Amino acid sequence: MNDPTPTVPDSPQELLRHFVEEMSSELQLQPLLSRIVEYACRLIGADDGTIGLYDWRRDVIRTAAVYHMPDGELGSEMGRGVGLAGKVLQTGEPVVARYGDIAGITLPELADNQVIGMPIHWKGELTGFFGIGVAPPRTFADDAAESLQVFARHAGIAIENARRYEHARRRTARFELIARVAQIINAGAELKSMLQQTADAIHDVLEFPNVDIPLIDPDDPGVLIVEIRGGGYKHRIQGIDRLPVSEGVMGAAVRERRAQRVDSVHADPRYVTPRTTQGARAELAVPILAAGDVVGVVNVEGDQVYDELDQRTIEIIADHLGIAIQNARLHEQNRKAAVWQERARLRRELHDSVTQILSSISLLSQALPSAWRNSPEEGERRARRLAELAQTAFAEMRALLRELQPPHENDTSISRQGRSFLGLERLRDGGLGAALPRLLDAMIPETLARRYRFDRYVPQHLPHEEALYRVCQEAVSNVIRHSGARNVTVEAHIDHSRAWLFVRDDGGGLPSESQGGIGLRSMRERLARLGGDLALRPVQPHGLEVLARLPRRDRPLEES
């Protein structure tokens, strides 16, 4: 089978026997067709010949293999009444004639040749055609047509067997492709890499010459971005193309939301020839749908027409890609949402910890010069408070910076001395009753009397205590900055099901037109995430009470 021109017996009987023996071992269709047309010419002493296969969908005979024929003949198509093949297709009978006497001939330079047109049948159905010729002055022997007819019956059997093998091989290849694409998708590669690997797999496994997987431009749904290519187009077309959805076969797949199968692109006005190429003969474009929307196309082009099996296979691949694209985009949305959530959390932490402490530092520093003038001892005491607040703010900031560092870095660890100023560390060691008074004593100016009560409080689950700590810090900061109060009370206790925190003042209360800023929203969000809530209530005769409630979750102080 490796020798394209084997030495075979010259007698028709021996040649036919040799053909039957050899063809029984040849299962691939294209090599078989090339060998068949060669044997047919040798059998009846012809100079040249073609073998064509019948396409019942389009009712044409397409030349599939040639022997000593012009290069352009391979792949040509003849309908009824066009040339020798068209005459056989029209009559269904063998034809022996001078080639130039046949209507619609396609090779006028061979007009004086004597030709035989022989149909090839399988189970009574037309499957193909022989076109065999001799140049003058030679002519065919009287029994040439009869010998070719016998040969055609054996050729029909061999072609059918090869077609069955080809069909089985193609089905196996399609299962292999589907499995390979599923493996590519499950590997979790970045979207562009996944699409490129898929395009390469379609080309490698199915041997489709050219592959495109364009995606809809998310910023302009009327444009397909062609960046992913496989096969010949991958090497011949460089850069990114932008194709309007209003044009081309791929555009039709998007607009109509269904597969477009074109057997002859030259007869289809929608076809757009890819730049730097001569295009192809046939095209199959299948839309990719994700969550009900068309997001792209799987497009293949080549010289062989695509059939129902090809279309079903590419549709399955498109379905897989649709799910993968949707998952990739959801993952990206979730990643962005997570980034925004983390940014919001850090913003809240900065506001509830560092910003509040800096506010107290600002108020205390403004009063420091007058305190020094009135009493150096009082000025020194306030300076110590100022230093403690600054150290507390620094410890809080270091803790937030520590959360932003990559996991493998440890260069922003907080020293033991720094941790002593970090309120959350004091929460861990002593609970709310130990942590809040130290923070509030540093924050609250001497002009504001304070009272704490924690005797009916039991340390809670650490995230709950942190939430109450931050709510109290925000509420007291608001009292200091906005209320004009002379007294503030901070109280925490528990009952059978809840932990309570109260911050009361005798100031001006909450203005009726106030909608609450970031501080109030932050307090509500902190509590809501843990199943709690926040209430603001007026105090008689004047003032405001901030009430925070959380589900009770006791903890021993050694809990981390």
Coordinates of C-alpha atoms in Angstrom, one line a residue:
M1 CA 0.0 0.0 0.0
N2 CA 3.0 2.3 0.3
D3 CA 3.9 2.1 -3.4
P4 CA 1.6 4.5 -5.3
T5 CA 2.2 2.6 -8.6
P6 CA 2.5 -1.1 -7.8
T7 CA 3.3 -3.7 -10.4
V8 CA 0.1 -5.6 -11.2
P9 CA -0.9 -8.2 -13.8
D10 CA -1.9 -6.9 -17.2
S11 CA -4.9 -9.2 -17.9
P12 CA -8.3 -7.8 -16.9
Q13 CA -9.1 -10.9 -14.9
E14 CA -5.9 -10.8 -12.9
L15 CA -6.1 -7.1 -12.5
L16 CA -9.6 -7.4 -11.1
R17 CA -8.6 -10.2 -8.7
H18 CA -5.7 -8.2 -7.5
F19 CA -7.9 -5.2 -7.0
V20 CA -10.4 -7.1 -4.9
E21 CA -7.6 -8.6 -2.7
E22 CA -5.9 -5.2 -2.2
M23 CA -9.1 -3.2 -1.6
S24 CA -10.2 -5.6 1.2
S25 CA -7.3 -4.3 3.3
E26 CA -7.7 -0.5 2.5
L27 CA -10.1 1.1 4.9
Q28 CA -9.3 4.8 4.5
L29 CA -11.6 6.4 1.9
Q30 CA -9.3 8.9 0.2
P31 CA -6.4 6.5 -0.5
L32 CA -8.9 4.0 -1.6
L33 CA -10.5 6.3 -4.2
S34 CA -7.1 7.2 -5.6
R35 CA -6.2 3.6 -6.0
I36 CA -9.7 2.7 -7.5
V37 CA -9.4 5.3 -10.3
E38 CA -5.9 4.1 -11.1
Y39 CA -7.0 0.5 -11.3
A40 CA -10.0 1.4 -13.4
C41 CA -7.8 3.2 -16.0
R42 CA -5.4 0.2 -16.0
L43 CA -8.2 -2.2 -16.4
I44 CA -9.5 -0.9 -19.7
G45 CA -6.3 0.7 -20.9
A46 CA -7.4 4.3 -20.4
D47 CA -5.1 7.4 -20.4
D48 CA -6.8 9.3 -17.6
G49 CA -9.8 9.3 -15.4
T50 CA -11.7 10.6 -12.4
I51 CA -13.9 9.2 -9.7
G52 CA -16.6 11.3 -8.2
L53 CA -18.9 10.8 -5.2
Y54 CA -22.6 11.6 -5.3
D55 CA -23.9 14.3 -2.8
W56 CA -27.6 13.5 -2.6
R57 CA -28.3 16.6 -0.5
R58 CA -27.1 18.9 -3.3
D59 CA -27.7 16.5 -6.2
V60 CA -24.2 16.9 -7.6
I61 CA -21.2 14.7 -8.3
R62 CA -18.0 16.0 -6.8
T63 CA -14.6 14.8 -8.1
A64 CA -12.9 13.0 -5.2
A65 CA -9.8 11.5 -6.9
V66 CA -8.1 11.8 -10.3
Y67 CA -5.6 9.9 -12.5
H68 CA -3.5 11.9 -15.0
M69 CA -6.0 14.7 -15.0
P70 CA -5.5 18.5 -14.8
D71 CA -4.9 19.8 -11.2
G72 CA -8.1 21.9 -11.2
E73 CA -10.3 18.9 -11.8
L74 CA -10.1 17.6 -8.3
G75 CA -12.9 19.0 -6.2
S76 CA -15.0 20.1 -9.1
E77 CA -18.8 19.6 -9.0
M78 CA -21.2 18.7 -11.8
G79 CA -25.0 18.9 -11.6
R80 CA -27.4 17.2 -13.9
G81 CA -26.7 17.9 -17.5
V82 CA -23.2 19.3 -16.9
G83 CA -20.5 17.4 -18.6
L84 CA -20.0 13.6 -18.5
A85 CA -20.8 13.3 -14.8
G86 CA -23.9 15.4 -15.3
K87 CA -25.1 13.2 -18.1
V88 CA -24.7 10.0 -16.1
L89 CA -26.4 11.7 -13.1
Q90 CA -29.3 12.7 -15.4
T91 CA -29.8 9.3 -17.2
G92 CA -28.6 6.9 -14.5
E93 CA -27.0 4.8 -17.3
P94 CA -23.5 4.3 -18.6
V95 CA -22.3 6.7 -21.3
V96 CA -19.8 5.9 -24.1
A97 CA -19.2 8.9 -26.4
R98 CA -16.8 11.4 -27.8
Y99 CA -16.3 13.9 -25.0
G100 CA -16.9 16.9 -27.2
D101 CA -20.4 15.6 -28.1
I102 CA -21.6 15.9 -24.5
A103 CA -23.4 19.0 -23.4
G104 CA -21.8 21.4 -20.9
I105 CA -18.3 19.9 -21.0
T106 CA -15.8 21.5 -18.5
L107 CA -12.5 20.5 -20.3
P108 CA -12.8 21.6 -24.0
E109 CA -9.2 20.8 -24.6
L110 CA -10.1 17.1 -24.2
A111 CA -13.1 17.3 -26.6
D112 CA -11.7 14.7 -29.1
N113 CA -11.2 12.0 -26.3
Q114 CA -13.3 9.0 -26.2
V115 CA -14.9 8.7 -22.8
I116 CA -16.9 6.3 -20.7
G117 CA -19.1 7.5 -17.9
M118 CA -20.0 4.7 -15.5
P119 CA -22.3 5.0 -12.5
I120 CA -21.2 3.3 -9.2
H121 CA -24.1 1.8 -7.2
W122 CA -24.5 0.4 -3.8
K123 CA -27.7 -1.6 -3.1
G124 CA -29.4 0.1 -6.0
E125 CA -28.5 3.6 -5.0
L126 CA -26.1 5.9 -6.8
T127 CA -22.9 6.4 -4.8
G128 CA -20.4 7.6 -7.3
F129 CA -19.2 7.8 -10.9
F130 CA -16.3 6.9 -13.1
G131 CA -15.2 9.2 -15.9
I132 CA -12.5 7.4 -18.0
G133 CA -11.0 8.6 -21.3
V134 CA -8.5 7.8 -24.0
A135 CA -6.8 10.3 -26.4
P136 CA -7.1 9.8 -30.2
P137 CA -6.2 8.0 -32.3
R138 CA -6.7 5.3 -29.5
T139 CA -10.2 4.0 -28.7
F140 CA -11.6 1.7 -26.1
A141 CA -12.0 -2.0 -26.7
D142 CA -15.5 -3.3 -27.4
D143 CA -15.8 -4.9 -23.9
A144 CA -14.3 -1.9 -22.1
A145 CA -17.6 -0.6 -20.8
E146 CA -18.7 -4.1 -19.7
S147 CA -15.4 -4.6 -17.8
L148 CA -15.7 -1.2 -16.2
Q149 CA -19.3 -2.0 -15.1
V150 CA -18.1 -5.2 -13.4
F151 CA -15.3 -3.2 -11.8
A152 CA -17.8 -0.5 -10.6
R153 CA -19.7 -3.1 -8.6
H154 CA -16.6 -4.1 -6.7
A155 CA -15.7 -0.5 -6.3
G156 CA -19.1 0.3 -4.8
I157 CA -18.6 -2.4 -2.1
A158 CA -15.1 -1.1 -1.3
I159 CA -16.3 2.5 -1.1
E160 CA -19.2 1.5 1.2
N161 CA -16.9 -0.4 3.5
A162 CA -14.5 2.5 3.6
R163 CA -17.3 4.9 4.3
R164 CA -18.5 2.8 7.2
Y165 CA -15.0 2.7 8.6
E166 CA -14.6 6.5 8.0
H167 CA -17.9 7.1 9.8
A168 CA -16.8 5.0 12.8
R169 CA -13.5 6.7 12.8
R170 CA -15.1 10.1 12.7
R171 CA -17.5 9.2 15.5
T172 CA -14.5 8.0 17.6
A173 CA -12.6 11.2 16.8
R174 CA -15.6 13.3 17.9
F175 CA -15.9 11.4 21.2
E176 CA -12.2 12.0 21.7
L177 CA -12.6 15.7 20.9
I178 CA -15.4 16.1 23.3
A179 CA -13.5 14.4 26.1
R180 CA -10.4 16.5 25.3
V181 CA -12.3 19.7 25.4
A182 CA -14.0 18.7 28.7
Q183 CA -10.5 18.0 30.1
I184 CA -9.3 21.4 28.9
I185 CA -12.2 23.2 30.5
N186 CA -11.9 21.2 33.8
A187 CA -8.2 22.2 34.0
G188 CA -9.4 25.7 35.0
A189 CA -7.1 27.6 32.6
E190 CA -7.6 31.3 32.0
L191 CA -10.4 31.9 29.4
K192 CA -8.2 32.9 26.5
S193 CA -5.9 29.9 27.0
M194 CA -8.9 27.6 27.3
L195 CA -10.3 28.8 24.0
Q196 CA -7.0 28.6 22.2
Q197 CA -6.5 25.0 23.4
T198 CA -10.0 24.1 22.2
A199 CA -9.3 25.6 18.8
D200 CA -6.1 23.6 18.5
A201 CA -7.9 20.4 19.6
I202 CA -10.6 20.8 16.9
H203 CA -7.9 21.2 14.3
D204 CA -5.8 18.3 15.6
V205 CA -8.5 15.7 16.3
L206 CA -11.0 16.4 13.6
E207 CA -8.4 17.6 11.1
F208 CA -10.5 20.6 10.2
P209 CA -8.1 22.9 8.2
N210 CA -9.1 26.3 9.8
V211 CA -10.8 27.2 13.1
D212 CA -12.0 30.5 14.6
I213 CA -13.5 31.0 18.0
P214 CA -14.5 34.7 18.1
L215 CA -16.3 36.3 21.1
I216 CA -18.8 39.1 21.2
D217 CA -17.2 42.3 22.3
P218 CA -18.6 43.0 25.8
D219 CA -18.4 46.8 25.1
D220 CA -20.0 46.5 21.7
P221 CA -22.4 43.6 21.2
G222 CA -22.5 44.4 17.4
V223 CA -18.9 43.2 16.9
L224 CA -17.2 39.8 17.0
I225 CA -13.6 39.9 18.1
V226 CA -11.6 37.3 16.2
E227 CA -8.4 36.5 18.2
I228 CA -8.5 32.8 18.8
R229 CA -7.6 30.7 15.7
G230 CA -6.5 27.2 15.0
G231 CA -5.1 25.3 12.0
G232 CA -4.0 27.3 8.9
Y233 CA -5.6 30.5 10.0
K234 CA -3.6 30.5 13.2
H235 CA -0.4 30.8 11.2
R236 CA -1.6 32.8 8.2
I237 CA -3.6 35.5 10.0
Q238 CA -1.8 37.6 12.6
G239 CA -3.4 40.1 15.0
I240 CA -7.0 40.7 16.0
D241 CA -10.0 41.2 13.6
R242 CA -13.2 42.9 14.5
L243 CA -16.2 41.7 12.4
P244 CA -19.6 43.3 12.4
V245 CA -22.3 40.9 13.5
S246 CA -24.3 42.2 10.6
E247 CA -21.9 40.6 8.1
G248 CA -20.6 37.1 7.3
V249 CA -21.6 33.6 8.0
M250 CA -20.4 33.9 11.6
G251 CA -22.5 37.1 12.0
A252 CA -25.6 35.1 10.7
A253 CA -25.0 32.5 13.4
V254 CA -25.1 35.2 16.0
R255 CA -28.1 37.0 14.6
E256 CA -30.2 33.9 14.0
R257 CA -28.9 32.1 17.1
R258 CA -28.5 28.8 15.1
A259 CA -25.8 26.9 13.2
Q260 CA -25.0 28.0 9.7
R261 CA -23.7 25.3 7.3
V262 CA -22.5 26.5 3.9
D263 CA -21.4 23.8 1.4
S264 CA -20.2 26.4 -1.2
V265 CA -19.1 29.7 0.2
H266 CA -18.5 31.1 -3.2
A267 CA -22.2 30.8 -3.9
D268 CA -23.2 32.5 -0.6
P269 CA -23.1 36.3 -0.7
R270 CA -22.7 36.4 3.1
Y271 CA -19.2 34.8 3.0
V272 CA -16.3 37.1 4.0
T273 CA -12.9 35.9 2.8
P274 CA -10.5 36.1 5.8
R275 CA -7.6 38.6 5.2
T276 CA -4.3 37.3 3.9
T277 CA -6.0 34.1 2.7
Q278 CA -7.8 32.8 -0.3
G279 CA -10.6 31.6 1.9
A280 CA -12.1 28.1 1.8
R281 CA -14.8 26.2 0.1
A282 CA -17.2 25.3 2.9
E283 CA -17.9 26.8 6.3
L284 CA -19.7 25.7 9.5
A285 CA -20.5 28.4 12.1
V286 CA -22.2 27.5 15.5
P287 CA -23.2 30.1 18.0
I288 CA -22.0 29.8 21.6
L289 CA -24.7 30.6 24.1
A290 CA -24.2 31.4 27.8
A291 CA -27.2 32.1 30.1
G292 CA -29.4 32.5 27.1
D293 CA -27.2 35.1 25.3
V294 CA -24.9 34.5 22.3
V295 CA -21.4 35.2 23.5
G296 CA -19.4 33.9 20.6
V297 CA -19.1 31.4 17.7
V298 CA -17.2 28.2 16.9
N299 CA -16.4 28.5 13.2
V300 CA -14.6 26.0 10.9
E301 CA -13.7 26.3 7.3
G302 CA -12.1 23.9 4.7
D303 CA -12.4 22.4 1.3
Q304 CA -14.5 19.4 2.3
V305 CA -18.2 20.0 3.0
Y306 CA -19.4 19.6 6.6
D307 CA -22.2 17.2 7.4
E308 CA -24.8 16.6 10.1
L309 CA -22.2 14.7 12.3
D310 CA -19.8 17.6 12.0
Q311 CA -22.5 20.1 13.0
R312 CA -23.7 18.0 16.0
T313 CA -20.1 17.7 17.2
I314 CA -19.4 21.4 17.0
E315 CA -22.7 22.2 18.7
I316 CA -21.7 20.0 21.6
I317 CA -18.3 21.8 21.8
A318 CA -20.1 25.1 21.7
D319 CA -22.4 24.0 24.5
H320 CA -19.4 23.1 26.6
L321 CA -17.7 26.4 25.8
G322 CA -20.9 28.4 26.7
I323 CA -20.9 26.9 30.2
A324 CA -17.2 27.4 30.6
I325 CA -17.4 31.1 29.4
Q326 CA -20.3 31.7 31.8
N327 CA -18.5 30.1 34.7
A328 CA -15.3 32.1 33.9
R329 CA -17.3 35.4 33.8
L330 CA -19.1 34.6 37.0
H331 CA -15.8 33.8 38.6
E332 CA -14.4 37.1 37.5
Q333 CA -17.5 38.9 38.8
N334 CA -17.2 37.1 42.1
R335 CA -13.5 38.1 42.3
K336 CA -14.3 41.7 41.6
A337 CA -17.2 41.6 44.2
A338 CA -14.8 40.0 46.7
V339 CA -12.3 42.8 46.1
W340 CA -15.0 45.5 46.6
Q341 CA -16.2 43.7 49.7
E342 CA -12.7 43.7 51.1
R343 CA -12.2 47.3 50.2
A344 CA -15.5 48.2 52.0
R345 CA -14.4 46.2 55.0
L346 CA -11.0 48.0 55.2
R347 CA -12.8 51.3 54.7
R348 CA -15.1 50.5 57.6
E349 CA -12.2 49.4 59.8
L350 CA -10.2 52.5 59.0
H351 CA -13.2 54.7 59.8
D352 CA -14.2 52.8 63.0
S353 CA -10.7 52.5 64.4
V354 CA -8.0 54.8 63.1
T355 CA -10.3 57.7 62.0
Q356 CA -12.0 57.9 65.4
I357 CA -8.8 57.8 67.3
L358 CA -7.3 60.5 65.0
S359 CA -10.4 62.6 65.6
S360 CA -9.8 62.4 69.4
I361 CA -6.1 63.2 68.8
S362 CA -7.1 66.3 66.8
L363 CA -9.5 67.5 69.6
L364 CA -7.0 66.9 72.3
S365 CA -4.1 68.5 70.5
Q366 CA -6.2 71.7 69.9
A367 CA -6.8 72.0 73.7
L368 CA -3.2 71.2 74.6
P369 CA -1.7 74.7 74.3
S370 CA -4.2 76.3 76.6
A371 CA -3.9 73.4 79.1
W372 CA -0.1 74.0 79.3
R373 CA -0.7 77.7 79.8
N374 CA -3.1 77.1 82.7
S375 CA -1.2 74.2 84.3
P376 CA 2.0 72.5 83.2
E377 CA 0.9 69.4 85.1
E378 CA -2.4 69.3 83.3
G379 CA -0.6 69.9 80.0
E380 CA 1.8 67.0 80.7
R381 CA -1.1 64.7 81.6
R382 CA -2.9 65.6 78.3
A383 CA 0.3 65.1 76.4
R384 CA 0.6 61.6 77.8
R385 CA -3.0 60.9 76.7
L386 CA -2.1 62.2 73.3
A387 CA 0.9 59.9 73.0
E388 CA -1.2 56.9 74.1
L389 CA -3.9 57.7 71.4
A390 CA -1.1 58.1 68.8
Q391 CA 0.3 54.7 69.8
T392 CA -3.1 53.2 69.7
A393 CA -3.8 54.6 66.2
F394 CA -0.4 53.3 65.1
A395 CA -1.1 49.8 66.4
E396 CA -4.5 49.8 64.7
M397 CA -2.9 50.9 61.4
R398 CA -0.2 48.3 61.7
A399 CA -2.9 45.6 62.2
L400 CA -4.7 46.7 59.0
L401 CA -1.5 46.8 57.0
R402 CA -0.7 43.3 58.2
E403 CA -4.0 42.1 56.7
L404 CA -3.0 43.6 53.3
Q405 CA 0.4 41.9 53.1
P406 CA 0.9 38.7 51.0
P407 CA 0.6 35.6 53.1
H408 CA 4.3 34.7 52.9
E409 CA 5.5 38.1 54.2
N410 CA 5.8 38.7 57.9
D411 CA 7.6 42.1 58.0
T412 CA 4.7 44.0 59.5
S413 CA 4.2 42.0 62.6
I414 CA 3.2 44.0 65.7
S415 CA 5.5 44.1 68.7
R416 CA 4.3 43.1 72.2
Q417 CA 4.4 46.7 73.2
G418 CA 2.4 47.7 70.2
R419 CA -0.2 45.0 70.9
S420 CA -0.7 46.5 74.3
F421 CA -2.3 49.5 72.6
L422 CA -4.4 47.4 70.3
G423 CA -7.9 47.3 71.6
L424 CA -8.7 43.9 69.9
E425 CA -5.8 42.3 71.8
R426 CA -7.2 43.6 75.1
L427 CA -10.6 42.2 74.0
R428 CA -9.1 38.8 73.6
D429 CA -7.4 38.8 77.0
G430 CA -10.0 40.5 79.2
G431 CA -13.2 41.0 77.3
L432 CA -15.2 44.1 76.6
G433 CA -15.2 45.3 80.2
A434 CA -11.4 45.4 80.2
A435 CA -10.8 46.8 76.7
L436 CA -13.4 49.6 76.4
P437 CA -12.6 51.7 79.5
R438 CA -8.9 52.1 78.5
L439 CA -9.9 53.2 75.0
L440 CA -12.6 55.6 76.1
D441 CA -10.5 57.1 78.9
A442 CA -7.9 58.0 76.2
M443 CA -10.6 59.3 73.8
I444 CA -12.9 61.3 76.0
P445 CA -11.8 64.8 77.0
E446 CA -11.8 65.9 80.7
T447 CA -14.8 68.2 80.1
L448 CA -17.0 65.2 79.4
A449 CA -17.9 63.1 82.4
R450 CA -18.1 59.4 81.8
R451 CA -19.6 56.4 83.6
Y452 CA -19.0 52.7 82.7
R453 CA -21.0 49.7 83.9
F454 CA -20.0 46.1 83.0
D455 CA -20.9 44.2 86.1
R456 CA -23.7 42.3 84.4
Y457 CA -21.7 41.5 81.3
V458 CA -20.1 38.1 80.4
P459 CA -17.4 38.0 77.7
Q460 CA -18.9 37.0 74.4
H461 CA -17.7 35.2 71.2
L462 CA -14.7 37.3 70.0
P463 CA -16.3 38.5 66.7
H464 CA -19.3 39.7 68.7
E465 CA -17.2 41.6 71.2
E466 CA -15.2 43.2 68.4
A467 CA -18.5 44.4 66.8
L468 CA -19.7 45.9 70.1
Y469 CA -16.3 47.5 70.7
R470 CA -16.3 49.2 67.3
V471 CA -20.0 50.3 67.7
C472 CA -19.1 51.9 71.1
Q473 CA -16.0 53.6 69.7
E474 CA -18.1 55.1 66.9
A475 CA -21.0 56.2 69.2
V476 CA -18.7 57.8 71.8
S477 CA -16.7 59.6 69.0
N478 CA -20.0 61.1 67.8
V479 CA -20.9 62.2 71.3
I480 CA -17.5 63.9 71.6
R481 CA -17.6 65.6 68.2
H482 CA -21.3 66.5 67.6
S483 CA -23.5 66.3 70.7
G484 CA -22.3 69.0 73.1
A485 CA -23.0 66.6 75.9
R486 CA -21.6 67.0 79.4
N487 CA -22.1 63.3 80.4
V488 CA -21.8 60.0 78.7
T489 CA -22.7 56.5 80.0
V490 CA -21.4 53.2 78.5
E491 CA -23.1 50.0 79.8
A492 CA -23.1 46.4 78.6
H493 CA -25.0 43.5 80.0
I494 CA -26.5 40.1 79.0
D495 CA -29.8 38.5 79.4
H496 CA -30.9 34.9 78.7
S497 CA -30.6 35.3 74.8
R498 CA -28.8 38.6 74.0
A499 CA -25.8 40.8 74.6
W500 CA -26.7 44.5 75.0
L501 CA -24.6 47.7 74.7
F502 CA -25.9 51.2 75.6
V503 CA -24.2 54.5 74.9
R504 CA -26.2 57.4 76.5
D505 CA -25.5 61.1 76.5
D506 CA -27.2 64.3 77.6
G507 CA -26.4 66.3 74.5
G508 CA -28.5 67.7 71.7
G509 CA -29.5 64.3 70.3
L510 CA -29.7 63.2 66.6
P511 CA -30.9 66.0 64.3
S512 CA -34.3 65.2 62.8
E513 CA -32.9 65.8 59.2
S514 CA -29.9 63.5 59.8
Q515 CA -29.8 60.4 57.6
G516 CA -26.7 59.0 59.1
G517 CA -23.3 58.8 57.4
I518 CA -20.7 56.1 57.0
G519 CA -20.4 55.7 60.8
L520 CA -24.0 54.8 61.3
R521 CA -24.1 52.5 58.3
S522 CA -21.0 50.8 59.6
M523 CA -22.5 50.2 63.0
R524 CA -25.7 48.7 61.5
E525 CA -23.7 46.5 59.0
R526 CA -21.4 45.1 61.7
L527 CA -24.3 44.1 63.9
A528 CA -26.5 42.8 61.0
R529 CA -23.7 40.4 59.9
L530 CA -23.9 38.7 63.3
G531 CA -27.7 38.6 63.6
G532 CA -28.0 41.8 65.6
D533 CA -29.4 45.3 65.2
L534 CA -29.0 48.9 66.2
A535 CA -31.5 51.4 67.5
L536 CA -31.3 55.1 68.3
R537 CA -33.6 56.5 71.0
P538 CA -34.1 60.0 72.4
V539 CA -33.3 60.4 76.1
Q540 CA -35.5 62.7 78.3
P541 CA -35.2 65.5 78.9
H542 CA -32.5 65.6 76.2
G543 CA -29.8 63.4 74.7
L544 CA -29.5 60.2 72.7
E545 CA -29.2 56.5 73.5
V546 CA -27.4 54.2 71.0
L547 CA -28.6 50.6 71.6
A548 CA -26.8 47.6 70.1
R549 CA -28.0 44.0 70.4
L550 CA -26.4 40.7 69.4
P551 CA -27.3 37.1 70.0
R552 CA -25.7 35.8 73.2
R553 CA -22.6 33.6 72.7
D554 CA -20.6 33.3 75.9
R555 CA -16.9 32.4 75.8
P556 CA -14.1 31.7 78.2
L557 CA -11.5 34.4 78.2
E558 CA -8.8 32.0 76.9
E559 CA -10.8 31.6 73.6
S560 CA -8.7 32.7 70.6

